[in-house]
Short mmCIF file of C-alpha atoms in Angstrom, two decimals:
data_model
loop_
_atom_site.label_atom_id
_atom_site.label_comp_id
_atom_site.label_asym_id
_atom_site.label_seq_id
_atom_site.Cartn_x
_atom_site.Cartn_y
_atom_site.Cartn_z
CA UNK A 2 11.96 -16.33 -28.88
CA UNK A 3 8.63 -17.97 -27.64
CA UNK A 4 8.06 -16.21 -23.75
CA UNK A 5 4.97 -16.96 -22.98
CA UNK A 6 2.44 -19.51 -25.21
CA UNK A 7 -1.38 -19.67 -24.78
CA UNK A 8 -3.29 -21.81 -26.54
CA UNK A 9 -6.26 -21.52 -27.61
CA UNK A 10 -6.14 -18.34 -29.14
CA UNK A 11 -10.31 -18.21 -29.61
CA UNK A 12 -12.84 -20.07 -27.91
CA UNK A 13 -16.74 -20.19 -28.24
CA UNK A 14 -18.30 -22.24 -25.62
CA UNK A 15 -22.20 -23.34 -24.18
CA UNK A 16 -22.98 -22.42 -20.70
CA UNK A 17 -22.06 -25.50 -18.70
CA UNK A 18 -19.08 -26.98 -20.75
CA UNK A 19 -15.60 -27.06 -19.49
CA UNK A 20 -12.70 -25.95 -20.88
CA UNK A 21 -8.71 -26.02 -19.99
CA UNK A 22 -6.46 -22.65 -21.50
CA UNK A 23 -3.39 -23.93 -21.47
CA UNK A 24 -0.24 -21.37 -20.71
CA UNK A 25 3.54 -22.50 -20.90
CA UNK A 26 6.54 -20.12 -20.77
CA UNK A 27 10.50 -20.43 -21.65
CA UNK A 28 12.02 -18.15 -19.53
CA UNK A 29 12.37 -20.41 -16.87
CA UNK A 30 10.61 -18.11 -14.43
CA UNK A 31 9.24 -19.06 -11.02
CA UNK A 32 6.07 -17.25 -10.83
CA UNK A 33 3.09 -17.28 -12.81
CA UNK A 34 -0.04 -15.41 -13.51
CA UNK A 35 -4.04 -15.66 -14.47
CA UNK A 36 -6.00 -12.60 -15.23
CA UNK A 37 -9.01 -11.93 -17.18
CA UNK A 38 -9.40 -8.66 -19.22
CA UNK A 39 -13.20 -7.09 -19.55
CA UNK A 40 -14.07 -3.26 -20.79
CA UNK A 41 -13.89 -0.82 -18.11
CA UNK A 42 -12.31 -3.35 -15.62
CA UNK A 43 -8.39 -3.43 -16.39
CA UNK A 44 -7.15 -6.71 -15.66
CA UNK A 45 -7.92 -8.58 -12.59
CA UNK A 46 -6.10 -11.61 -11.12
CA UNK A 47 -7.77 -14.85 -11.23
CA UNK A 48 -4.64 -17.19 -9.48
CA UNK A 49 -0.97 -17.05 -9.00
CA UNK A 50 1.70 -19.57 -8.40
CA UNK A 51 4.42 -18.29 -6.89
CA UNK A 52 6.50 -21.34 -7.72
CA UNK A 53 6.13 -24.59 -8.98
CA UNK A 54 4.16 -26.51 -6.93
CA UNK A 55 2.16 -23.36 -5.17
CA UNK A 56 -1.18 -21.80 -6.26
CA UNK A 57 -3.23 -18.93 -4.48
CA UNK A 58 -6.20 -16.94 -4.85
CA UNK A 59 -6.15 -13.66 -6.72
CA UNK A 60 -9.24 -11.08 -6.62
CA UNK A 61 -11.80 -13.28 -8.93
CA UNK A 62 -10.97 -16.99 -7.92
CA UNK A 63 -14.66 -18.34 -7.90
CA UNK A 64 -15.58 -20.39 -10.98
CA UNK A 65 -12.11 -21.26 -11.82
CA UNK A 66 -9.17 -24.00 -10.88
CA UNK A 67 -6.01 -23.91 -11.75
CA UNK A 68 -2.84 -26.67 -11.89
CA UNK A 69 0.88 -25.79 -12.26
CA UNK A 70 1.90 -28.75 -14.01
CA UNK A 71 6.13 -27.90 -13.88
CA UNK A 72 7.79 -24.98 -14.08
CA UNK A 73 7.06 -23.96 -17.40
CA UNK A 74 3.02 -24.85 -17.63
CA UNK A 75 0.03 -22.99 -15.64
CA UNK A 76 -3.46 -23.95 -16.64
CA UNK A 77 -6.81 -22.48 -15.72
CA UNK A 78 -9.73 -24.88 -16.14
CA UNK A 79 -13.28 -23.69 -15.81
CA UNK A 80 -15.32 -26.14 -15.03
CA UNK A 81 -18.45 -25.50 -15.88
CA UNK A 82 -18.75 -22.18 -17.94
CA UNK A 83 -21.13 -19.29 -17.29
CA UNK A 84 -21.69 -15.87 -19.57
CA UNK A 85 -20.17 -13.89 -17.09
CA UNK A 86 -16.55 -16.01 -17.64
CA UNK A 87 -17.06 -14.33 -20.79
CA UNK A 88 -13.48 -11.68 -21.16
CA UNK A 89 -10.00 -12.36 -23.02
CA UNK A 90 -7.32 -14.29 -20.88
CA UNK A 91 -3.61 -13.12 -20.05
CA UNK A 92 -1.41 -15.99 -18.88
CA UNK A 93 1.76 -13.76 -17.66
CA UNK A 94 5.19 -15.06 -16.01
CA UNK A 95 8.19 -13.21 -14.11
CA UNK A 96 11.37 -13.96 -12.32
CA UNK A 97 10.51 -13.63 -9.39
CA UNK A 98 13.98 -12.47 -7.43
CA UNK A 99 13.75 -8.76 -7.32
CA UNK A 100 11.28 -6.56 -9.10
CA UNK A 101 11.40 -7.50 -12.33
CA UNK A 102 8.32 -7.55 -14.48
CA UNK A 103 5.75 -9.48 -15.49
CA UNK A 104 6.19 -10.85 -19.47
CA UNK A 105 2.71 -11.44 -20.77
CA UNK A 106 1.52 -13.97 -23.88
CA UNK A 107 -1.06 -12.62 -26.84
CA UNK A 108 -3.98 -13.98 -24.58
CA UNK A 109 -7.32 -16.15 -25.04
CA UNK A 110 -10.69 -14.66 -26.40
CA UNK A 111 -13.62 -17.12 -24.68
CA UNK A 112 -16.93 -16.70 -25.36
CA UNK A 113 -19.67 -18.15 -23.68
CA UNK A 114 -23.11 -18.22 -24.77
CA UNK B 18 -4.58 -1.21 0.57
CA UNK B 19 -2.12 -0.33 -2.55
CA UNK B 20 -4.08 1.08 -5.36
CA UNK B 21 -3.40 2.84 -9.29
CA UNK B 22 -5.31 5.48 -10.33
CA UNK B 23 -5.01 6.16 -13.88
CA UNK B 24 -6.47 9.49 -16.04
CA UNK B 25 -9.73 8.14 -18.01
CA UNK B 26 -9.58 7.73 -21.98
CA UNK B 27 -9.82 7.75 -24.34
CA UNK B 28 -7.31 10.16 -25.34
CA UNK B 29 -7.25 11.59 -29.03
CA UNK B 30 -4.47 13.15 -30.35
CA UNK B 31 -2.92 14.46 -33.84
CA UNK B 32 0.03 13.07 -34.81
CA UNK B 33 3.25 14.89 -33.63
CA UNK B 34 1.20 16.08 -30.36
CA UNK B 35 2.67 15.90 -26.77
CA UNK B 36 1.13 13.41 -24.78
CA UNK B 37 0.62 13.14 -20.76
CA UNK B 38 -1.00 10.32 -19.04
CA UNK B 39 -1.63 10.95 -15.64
CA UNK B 40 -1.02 8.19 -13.01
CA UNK B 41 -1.35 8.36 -8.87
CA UNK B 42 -1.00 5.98 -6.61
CA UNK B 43 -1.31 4.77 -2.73
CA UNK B 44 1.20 2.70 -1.45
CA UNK B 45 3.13 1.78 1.75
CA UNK B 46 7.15 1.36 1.45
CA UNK B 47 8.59 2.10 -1.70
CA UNK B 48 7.03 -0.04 -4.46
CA UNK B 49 8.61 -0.62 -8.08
CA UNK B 50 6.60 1.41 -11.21
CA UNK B 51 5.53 -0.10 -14.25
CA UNK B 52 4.20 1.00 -17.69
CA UNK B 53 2.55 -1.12 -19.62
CA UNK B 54 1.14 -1.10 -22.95
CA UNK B 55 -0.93 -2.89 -25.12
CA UNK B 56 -1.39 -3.44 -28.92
CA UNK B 57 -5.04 -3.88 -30.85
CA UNK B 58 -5.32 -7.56 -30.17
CA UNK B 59 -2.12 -8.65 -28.54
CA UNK B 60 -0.70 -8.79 -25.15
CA UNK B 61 0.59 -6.48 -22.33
CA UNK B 62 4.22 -5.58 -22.94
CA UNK B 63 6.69 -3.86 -20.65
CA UNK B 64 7.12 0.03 -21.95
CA UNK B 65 9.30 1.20 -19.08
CA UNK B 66 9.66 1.01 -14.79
CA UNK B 67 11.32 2.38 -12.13
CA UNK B 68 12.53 1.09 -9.03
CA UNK B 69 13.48 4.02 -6.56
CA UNK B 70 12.06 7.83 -5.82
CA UNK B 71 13.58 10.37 -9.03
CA UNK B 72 14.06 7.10 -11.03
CA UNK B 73 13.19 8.09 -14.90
CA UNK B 74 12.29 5.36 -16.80
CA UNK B 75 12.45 6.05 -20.95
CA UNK B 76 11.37 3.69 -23.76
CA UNK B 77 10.70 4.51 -27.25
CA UNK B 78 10.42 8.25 -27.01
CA UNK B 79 8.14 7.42 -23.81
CA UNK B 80 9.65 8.96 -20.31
CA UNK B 81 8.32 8.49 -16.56
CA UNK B 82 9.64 9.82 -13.28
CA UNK B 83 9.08 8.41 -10.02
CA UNK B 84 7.66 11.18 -7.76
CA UNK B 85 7.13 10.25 -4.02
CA UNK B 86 6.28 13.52 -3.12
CA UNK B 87 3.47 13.69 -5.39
CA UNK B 88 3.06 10.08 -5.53
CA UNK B 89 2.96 9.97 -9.22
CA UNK B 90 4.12 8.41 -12.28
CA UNK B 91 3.00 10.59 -15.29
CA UNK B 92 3.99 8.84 -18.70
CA UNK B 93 4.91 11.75 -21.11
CA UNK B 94 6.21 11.26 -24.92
CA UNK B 95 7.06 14.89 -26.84
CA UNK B 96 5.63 13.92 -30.00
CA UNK B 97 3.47 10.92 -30.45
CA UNK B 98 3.12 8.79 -34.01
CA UNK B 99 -0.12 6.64 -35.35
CA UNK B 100 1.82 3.59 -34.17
CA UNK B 101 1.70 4.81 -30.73
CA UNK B 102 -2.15 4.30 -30.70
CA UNK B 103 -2.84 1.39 -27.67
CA UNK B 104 -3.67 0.71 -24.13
CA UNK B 105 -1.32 2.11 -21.57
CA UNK B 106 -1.62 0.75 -18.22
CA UNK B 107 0.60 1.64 -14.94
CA UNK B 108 1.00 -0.26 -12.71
CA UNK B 109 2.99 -0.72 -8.92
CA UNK B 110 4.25 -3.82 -7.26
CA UNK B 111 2.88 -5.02 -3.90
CA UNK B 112 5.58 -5.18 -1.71
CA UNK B 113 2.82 -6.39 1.11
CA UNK B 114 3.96 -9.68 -0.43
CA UNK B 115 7.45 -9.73 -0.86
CA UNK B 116 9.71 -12.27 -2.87
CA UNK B 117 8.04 -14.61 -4.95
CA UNK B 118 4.08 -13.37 -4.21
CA UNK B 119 5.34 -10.42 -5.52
CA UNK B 120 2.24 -9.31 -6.90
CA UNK B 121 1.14 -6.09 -9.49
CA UNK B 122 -1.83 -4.02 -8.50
CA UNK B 123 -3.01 -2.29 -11.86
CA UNK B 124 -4.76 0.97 -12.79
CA UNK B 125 -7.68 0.90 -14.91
CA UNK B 126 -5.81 1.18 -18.73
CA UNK B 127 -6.12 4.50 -20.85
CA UNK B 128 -6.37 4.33 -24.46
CA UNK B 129 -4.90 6.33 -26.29
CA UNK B 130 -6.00 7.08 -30.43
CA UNK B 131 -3.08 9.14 -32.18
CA UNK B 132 -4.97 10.90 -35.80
CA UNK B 133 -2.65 11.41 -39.03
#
């Protein structure tokens, strides 16, 4: 009874380095979601894919890439990490026919110094 | 364009209190309602939704109706617990993009801390 897997859990990185969070569900949903978490903010969307083989933009795009490697898998990559990228990750999915909600994993805590 | 407006926290409570947390919103059409909540340290889960004007959506004890003519979606719960103590968010889906774009547009959170 997976639903949605992120990995890493906890992340420490130095301003510059790249990283890859890695999300994968097993619901066999179409669409998929990025957002980032910070205090005060709520959650804001980063990227979507609406199905496999389609990305777009969400609200904070810049600094950040993203690949939808199959149906199941939806990475973010930043590529070259800056303080403010500092927030907990949410890596959610949903079926997309209909308005059915979004199913969300535990999230990724990245810190960047 | 399509926004949630959610009461501020945090809310503190006693156990065995009732609890309202105010939610508004702006939309065009009729757009789905979501409450979400979340945990210390874990994810966002689904609480409850509702699709359609004088939907009532219940969940553990938790109830919302979907007002158009106020435009509302209060989450109430007649007598909340320690457990109960998270992040509630609401939320409404776009219907600007329809099908699989289908996107949510989110209020702010409100956390909520329930004393013994």
């Amino acid at each position: 009874n997976a639903g949605v897997t992120q990995t890493p859990k906890f992340q420490v990185l130095k301003t510059g380095q790249s990283m890859t969070l890695q999300c994968a569900q097993d619901m066999n949903h179409n669409s998929m979601y990025w957002y980032r978490q910070d205090p005060g903010m709520g959650l804001r969307l980063i990227y979507y894919s609406a199905s496999e083989g389609t990305t777009d933009k969400g609200e904070v795009p810049n600094g950040y890439n993203v690949s939808r490697l199959n149906k199941r898998e939806f990475s973010l990559r930043l590529e070259s990490a800056a303080p403010s990228q500092t927030s907990v990750y949410f890596c959610a999915s949903r079926e997309s026919k209909g308005n059915q909600p979004q199913h969300f994993g535990d999230g990724t805590r990245l810190s960047i110094l | 364009g399509d926004s949630v407006t959610q009461m501020e926290g945090p809310v503190t409570l006693s156990e065995e209190a009732f609890l309202t947390i105010n939610c508004t919103y702006t939309a065009t059409g009729y757009p789905s309602l979501f409450w979400y909540v979340q945990y210390p340290g874990e994810g966002l889960q689904l609480l409850l939704k509702a699709t359609k004007a004088d939907d009532k959506g219940s969940n553990k004890g938790f109830e919302a109706t979907y007002r158009k003519e106020t435009t509302s979606f209060h989450l109430e719960k007649g007598s909340v617990q320690v457990s109960d103590s998270a992040v509630y968010f609401c939320a409404l889906s776009d219907l600007n993009n329809a099908g699989n774009n289908r996107k949510l547009i989110w209020g702010l959170g409100t956390s909520l801390a329930v004393n013994p």
